[in-house]
Coordinates of C-alpha atoms in Angstrom, one line a residue:
M1 CA 10.3 56.4 -63.1
D2 CA 11.0 60.5 -62.9
P3 CA 12.0 62.5 -59.5
K4 CA 8.6 64.2 -59.2
T5 CA 6.7 60.7 -59.4
L6 CA 9.0 59.3 -57.0
Q7 CA 8.4 62.4 -54.8
A8 CA 4.7 62.0 -55.1
K9 CA 4.6 58.5 -54.2
L10 CA 6.9 59.0 -51.1
D11 CA 4.7 62.0 -50.4
E12 CA 1.7 59.7 -50.5
A13 CA 3.9 57.4 -47.9
R14 CA 4.2 60.1 -45.5
F15 CA 8.0 59.5 -45.9
V16 CA 10.6 62.5 -45.0
Y17 CA 13.3 62.5 -47.6
D18 CA 15.8 65.0 -48.8
G19 CA 17.2 65.4 -52.7
A20 CA 20.4 63.3 -52.0
L21 CA 18.0 60.3 -51.1
I22 CA 15.5 60.9 -54.0
T23 CA 18.7 61.0 -56.3
T24 CA 20.2 57.7 -54.9
L25 CA 17.0 55.8 -55.1
L26 CA 16.4 56.9 -58.9
V27 CA 19.7 56.0 -59.9
A28 CA 19.9 52.8 -58.2
L29 CA 16.5 51.8 -59.7
K30 CA 17.3 53.1 -63.4
L31 CA 20.9 50.9 -63.0
G32 CA 19.5 48.0 -61.4
R33 CA 22.0 48.2 -59.1
P34 CA 21.2 47.0 -55.4
L35 CA 21.3 49.4 -52.4
L36 CA 23.1 49.2 -49.4
V37 CA 21.9 51.4 -46.6
E38 CA 24.1 51.9 -43.4
G39 CA 23.5 53.5 -40.3
A40 CA 22.5 53.2 -36.6
A41 CA 19.5 50.8 -35.7
G42 CA 16.4 53.0 -35.7
V43 CA 17.6 55.6 -38.6
G44 CA 14.8 54.4 -41.0
K45 CA 16.9 52.1 -43.0
T46 CA 14.2 49.3 -43.2
E47 CA 11.4 51.9 -44.2
I48 CA 13.2 52.7 -47.4
A49 CA 12.6 49.5 -48.7
K50 CA 8.8 49.7 -47.6
V51 CA 8.6 53.2 -49.0
M52 CA 9.7 52.0 -52.3
A53 CA 7.8 49.0 -52.6
Y54 CA 4.9 51.3 -52.2
A55 CA 6.1 53.6 -54.5
L56 CA 6.8 51.1 -57.1
D57 CA 3.7 49.2 -56.6
R58 CA 5.6 46.1 -55.7
E59 CA 5.6 43.2 -53.4
L60 CA 7.9 43.4 -50.6
I61 CA 10.3 40.4 -50.1
R62 CA 11.9 40.2 -46.8
L63 CA 14.8 38.3 -45.7
Q64 CA 16.0 39.0 -41.9
C65 CA 19.5 37.9 -41.5
Y66 CA 21.0 36.4 -38.5
E67 CA 24.1 34.4 -37.2
G68 CA 24.0 31.2 -39.0
L69 CA 21.7 31.8 -41.9
D70 CA 22.2 29.5 -44.7
E71 CA 20.8 28.7 -48.0
S72 CA 18.1 26.4 -47.0
K73 CA 16.6 29.3 -45.1
A74 CA 17.6 32.0 -47.8
L75 CA 17.5 30.6 -51.0
Y76 CA 15.4 27.2 -51.5
E77 CA 14.9 23.7 -49.8
W78 CA 13.6 20.8 -51.0
N79 CA 10.5 19.5 -49.8
Y80 CA 11.8 16.2 -48.2
Q81 CA 8.7 14.9 -46.9
K82 CA 6.7 15.3 -50.0
Q83 CA 9.8 13.5 -51.8
L84 CA 9.7 10.4 -49.6
L85 CA 5.9 10.0 -50.2
S86 CA 6.5 10.2 -53.8
I87 CA 9.4 7.5 -53.5
Q88 CA 6.7 5.2 -51.8
I89 CA 4.0 5.8 -54.1
R90 CA 6.3 5.5 -57.2
R91 CA 9.1 3.1 -56.4
E92 CA 7.4 0.1 -58.1
S93 CA 6.4 1.7 -61.3
A94 CA 8.8 4.0 -62.2
M95 CA 12.4 3.5 -63.2
P96 CA 14.9 4.5 -60.5
D97 CA 16.6 7.2 -62.8
D98 CA 13.5 8.9 -64.0
L99 CA 12.2 8.7 -60.3
T100 CA 15.5 10.4 -59.1
A101 CA 15.1 13.2 -61.7
S102 CA 11.7 13.7 -60.9
L103 CA 12.3 14.3 -57.4
F104 CA 14.5 17.3 -58.1
S105 CA 12.0 19.2 -60.0
D106 CA 9.9 22.7 -59.4
E107 CA 7.2 20.4 -57.7
Y108 CA 9.5 19.5 -54.6
L109 CA 11.2 23.0 -54.6
L110 CA 10.1 25.3 -51.6
E111 CA 11.0 28.7 -52.6
R112 CA 13.0 31.1 -49.9
P113 CA 12.9 34.9 -50.0
L114 CA 16.0 35.2 -52.6
L115 CA 14.6 32.5 -55.1
K116 CA 11.4 33.8 -54.7
S117 CA 12.6 37.4 -55.9
I118 CA 13.8 36.5 -58.8
R119 CA 11.6 33.9 -60.2
S120 CA 8.4 36.1 -59.5
E121 CA 6.9 37.1 -62.8
K122 CA 6.3 40.8 -61.4
P123 CA 9.2 42.8 -60.3
T124 CA 9.5 43.1 -56.5
V125 CA 11.4 45.0 -53.9
L126 CA 14.0 42.6 -52.0
L127 CA 14.8 43.5 -48.5
I128 CA 17.9 41.9 -46.8
D129 CA 17.8 43.1 -43.9
E130 CA 20.7 43.7 -41.3
I131 CA 23.1 41.8 -43.6
D132 CA 25.7 42.5 -40.9
K133 CA 24.3 39.9 -38.4
A134 CA 24.9 37.1 -41.0
D135 CA 28.1 35.1 -41.2
E136 CA 30.9 36.2 -44.1
E137 CA 30.2 33.0 -45.8
F138 CA 26.6 34.2 -46.6
E139 CA 27.8 37.6 -47.6
A140 CA 29.8 35.8 -50.3
F141 CA 26.7 33.6 -51.4
L142 CA 25.2 36.6 -51.9
L143 CA 27.6 38.0 -54.4
E144 CA 26.1 35.9 -57.5
L145 CA 22.8 37.2 -57.0
L146 CA 23.9 40.9 -56.6
S147 CA 26.0 40.9 -59.5
E148 CA 24.5 38.8 -62.0
M149 CA 20.6 38.4 -60.8
Q150 CA 21.1 34.6 -60.8
V151 CA 21.5 31.6 -58.2
S152 CA 23.1 28.2 -58.7
I153 CA 21.3 25.3 -57.3
P154 CA 23.5 22.0 -57.8
E155 CA 20.3 19.7 -58.7
I156 CA 19.0 22.3 -60.9
G157 CA 21.8 24.3 -62.1
T158 CA 21.4 28.1 -62.8
I159 CA 18.4 29.8 -62.4
K160 CA 18.3 33.3 -63.9
A161 CA 16.1 36.1 -62.8
K162 CA 12.9 36.4 -64.6
T163 CA 12.5 40.1 -63.2
I164 CA 15.0 42.2 -61.7
P165 CA 14.1 43.1 -58.0
F166 CA 14.9 46.2 -56.6
V167 CA 17.4 45.0 -53.9
V168 CA 17.8 46.9 -50.6
L169 CA 20.4 45.7 -47.9
T170 CA 20.5 47.3 -44.6
S171 CA 23.7 47.2 -42.3
N172 CA 23.8 48.6 -38.5
R173 CA 27.8 48.3 -39.0
A174 CA 27.9 45.3 -36.4
R175 CA 31.1 44.1 -38.4
P176 CA 32.7 45.6 -41.5
L177 CA 31.3 44.3 -44.9
S178 CA 33.4 43.2 -47.7
E179 CA 34.8 45.5 -50.3
A180 CA 33.3 43.0 -52.9
L181 CA 29.9 43.2 -51.5
R182 CA 30.3 47.2 -51.5
R183 CA 31.4 47.3 -55.0
R184 CA 28.2 45.8 -56.3
C185 CA 25.8 48.2 -54.4
A186 CA 24.9 51.9 -54.4
Y187 CA 25.5 53.4 -51.2
L188 CA 23.7 55.4 -48.7
Y189 CA 24.6 56.4 -45.2
L190 CA 21.6 57.5 -42.8
E191 CA 22.1 59.4 -39.4
Y192 CA 19.9 60.1 -37.0
P193 CA 17.6 63.0 -37.9
S194 CA 18.0 66.8 -36.7
I195 CA 15.6 68.2 -34.4
E196 CA 14.0 70.1 -37.4
K197 CA 13.6 67.0 -39.5
E198 CA 12.3 64.7 -36.6
V199 CA 9.7 67.2 -36.1
A200 CA 8.7 67.0 -39.8
I201 CA 8.4 63.0 -39.6
L202 CA 6.1 63.4 -36.3
R203 CA 4.0 66.0 -38.5
A204 CA 4.1 63.4 -41.4
K205 CA 3.2 60.2 -39.6
L206 CA 1.1 61.9 -36.7
P207 CA -0.6 64.6 -38.8
N208 CA -2.7 66.0 -35.7
V209 CA 0.3 66.2 -33.6
N210 CA 0.5 69.2 -31.1
E211 CA 3.3 71.3 -32.5
H212 CA 4.4 72.6 -29.0
L213 CA 4.7 68.9 -27.9
A214 CA 6.3 67.6 -31.2
L215 CA 9.3 70.2 -30.8
Q216 CA 9.6 69.4 -27.2
V217 CA 9.9 65.7 -27.6
A218 CA 12.1 65.8 -30.7
Q219 CA 14.5 68.1 -28.5
A220 CA 14.3 65.4 -25.7
I221 CA 15.3 62.7 -27.9
H222 CA 17.8 64.6 -29.6
D223 CA 19.3 65.2 -25.7
L224 CA 19.0 61.4 -25.1
R225 CA 20.9 60.4 -28.5
E226 CA 24.0 62.9 -27.7
N227 CA 24.2 61.8 -23.9
E228 CA 26.9 58.8 -23.9
S229 CA 25.2 57.3 -21.1
I230 CA 22.5 56.1 -22.9
L231 CA 23.3 52.3 -24.2
K232 CA 20.4 52.2 -26.1
K233 CA 19.8 55.5 -28.7
P234 CA 16.2 56.2 -29.2
S235 CA 15.0 55.2 -32.8
I236 CA 12.6 57.2 -34.8
S237 CA 10.0 54.9 -34.1
E238 CA 10.3 55.4 -30.3
T239 CA 9.9 59.0 -30.8
L240 CA 6.7 58.4 -32.6
D241 CA 5.5 55.6 -29.6
W242 CA 6.5 58.6 -27.1
V243 CA 4.2 61.5 -28.8
S244 CA 1.5 58.6 -29.4
A245 CA 1.7 57.7 -25.6
L246 CA 1.8 61.2 -24.3
E247 CA -1.3 62.4 -26.6
A248 CA -3.3 59.2 -25.3
L249 CA -2.8 60.6 -21.9
G250 CA -4.1 63.8 -23.0
I251 CA -0.6 65.7 -22.3
S252 CA 0.3 68.3 -24.3
D253 CA 3.1 69.7 -22.6
L254 CA 6.3 67.4 -21.7
T255 CA 6.8 68.3 -18.1
E256 CA 9.2 66.4 -15.8
E257 CA 6.1 64.6 -14.5
A258 CA 4.9 63.4 -18.3
M259 CA 8.4 62.5 -18.9
S260 CA 8.6 60.3 -15.7
Q261 CA 5.4 58.6 -16.4
T262 CA 6.4 57.7 -20.2
R263 CA 9.8 57.1 -20.1
G264 CA 9.2 53.4 -20.7
F265 CA 8.2 54.2 -24.2
V266 CA 11.6 55.6 -25.2
L267 CA 14.0 53.9 -23.0
K268 CA 14.0 50.4 -23.4
N269 CA 16.4 48.8 -20.8
S270 CA 17.1 49.1 -17.3
E271 CA 20.6 50.4 -17.7
D272 CA 19.3 53.6 -19.4
L273 CA 16.2 54.2 -17.0
D274 CA 19.1 53.8 -14.2
A275 CA 21.6 56.4 -15.9
L276 CA 18.5 58.8 -15.9
A277 CA 17.3 58.1 -12.5
P278 CA 16.4 61.1 -10.2
G279 CA 19.7 62.7 -8.4
G280 CA 22.1 61.3 -11.0
C281 CA 23.7 63.7 -13.7
T282 CA 24.9 61.3 -16.7
H283 CA 26.6 64.4 -18.3
E284 CA 30.0 65.7 -18.4
H285 CA 30.7 69.5 -18.3
S286 CA 33.6 71.6 -17.1
H287 CA 30.9 74.4 -15.4
T288 CA 30.4 74.6 -12.0
G289 CA 27.5 72.9 -10.8
C290 CA 28.0 69.0 -10.9
G291 CA 31.8 68.8 -11.3
H292 CA 31.7 66.9 -14.3
H293 CA 33.0 68.0 -17.8
H294 CA 31.0 68.8 -21.0
G295 CA 32.4 69.6 -24.1
G296 CA 31.5 72.6 -26.6
G297 CA 29.4 74.4 -23.8
H298 CA 26.5 71.7 -23.9
E299 CA 23.9 72.5 -21.7
C300 CA 22.9 70.1 -18.7
A301 CA 19.8 69.7 -16.7
C302 CA 21.9 69.0 -13.4
G303 CA 22.0 72.8 -12.6
G304 CA 25.6 73.5 -13.7
H305 CA 24.5 76.0 -16.0
G306 CA 21.8 76.9 -19.0
Q307 CA 19.3 77.6 -16.4
E308 CA 17.4 80.2 -18.6
E309 CA 16.7 77.6 -21.1
R310 CA 16.5 74.4 -19.5
E311 CA 14.5 73.2 -16.5
P312 CA 15.7 70.2 -14.2
A313 CA 14.0 67.1 -15.4
E314 CA 13.2 64.5 -12.9
G315 CA 15.2 61.0 -14.1
G316 CA 17.7 63.3 -15.6
L317 CA 15.4 63.9 -18.7
Q318 CA 15.8 67.5 -19.9
V319 CA 13.2 69.7 -21.3
R320 CA 13.6 72.5 -23.4
R321 CA 11.0 75.6 -22.9
F322 CA 9.8 76.9 -25.7
P323 CA 7.4 80.2 -25.9

């Protein structure tokens, strides 16, 4: 696949990208290297695997990682019920050694995501999501698959890949990943989008979006992410949800009242809602007004400064007025 073809496919999928992302995806694909994508929660890491599955016209196989994940959930498991039934039926007619050998064959093998991806007759996209949530032991277990595209099953032996999947690993950096894992992967780090890029995402995902509203929401989301008092930073999907909620209510201007009514679509825990409660200033600044410290001349909605561009917003959310 050449760059123009990939760009056209991503455009069809309404995915906003830049040149560095296109280059990384193409090189990883051509070299058959897994791609490790790191970044904060909600920056679009998982979306990369989804759009690549669309662009390559491949099945997306997803392994969601969590603490305690092991081979039986990620690689394979034996169908014990079927094995027991077979033993009951054949124990009088089959030789013990033949019976034992037959019980550990493909007929009784339950494929989990990792095994399914390399045994597929057609190439797939394998998403290993949030690898940082899995134990270090599981991470070490993955190394054989990532480097050799094969897995070892004690009862069967080594199974080599029939086709090479495009592997995408994502990490929220909840814990450091091993150097051995990083060496086997191409690397991409995603940051939260700029205001301009977030507006572009809104245009792509919501083609009929009100431009004025999209710009206001993108600015408000940017301010929330910059606010250290917000524990759970709004994701891109929550930006889309917020705009969709506002438009569903027929709102075309992000006023203080509109913010107050729809905050639950962008702030998802009580602590964050409390941090932006009316009458509370969650920013720090050194200017007069609220007595807090704000670095770099950052504007605050509490009335200390920036009155020309910002108006106080109910609940502490900030509204930037655009002409």
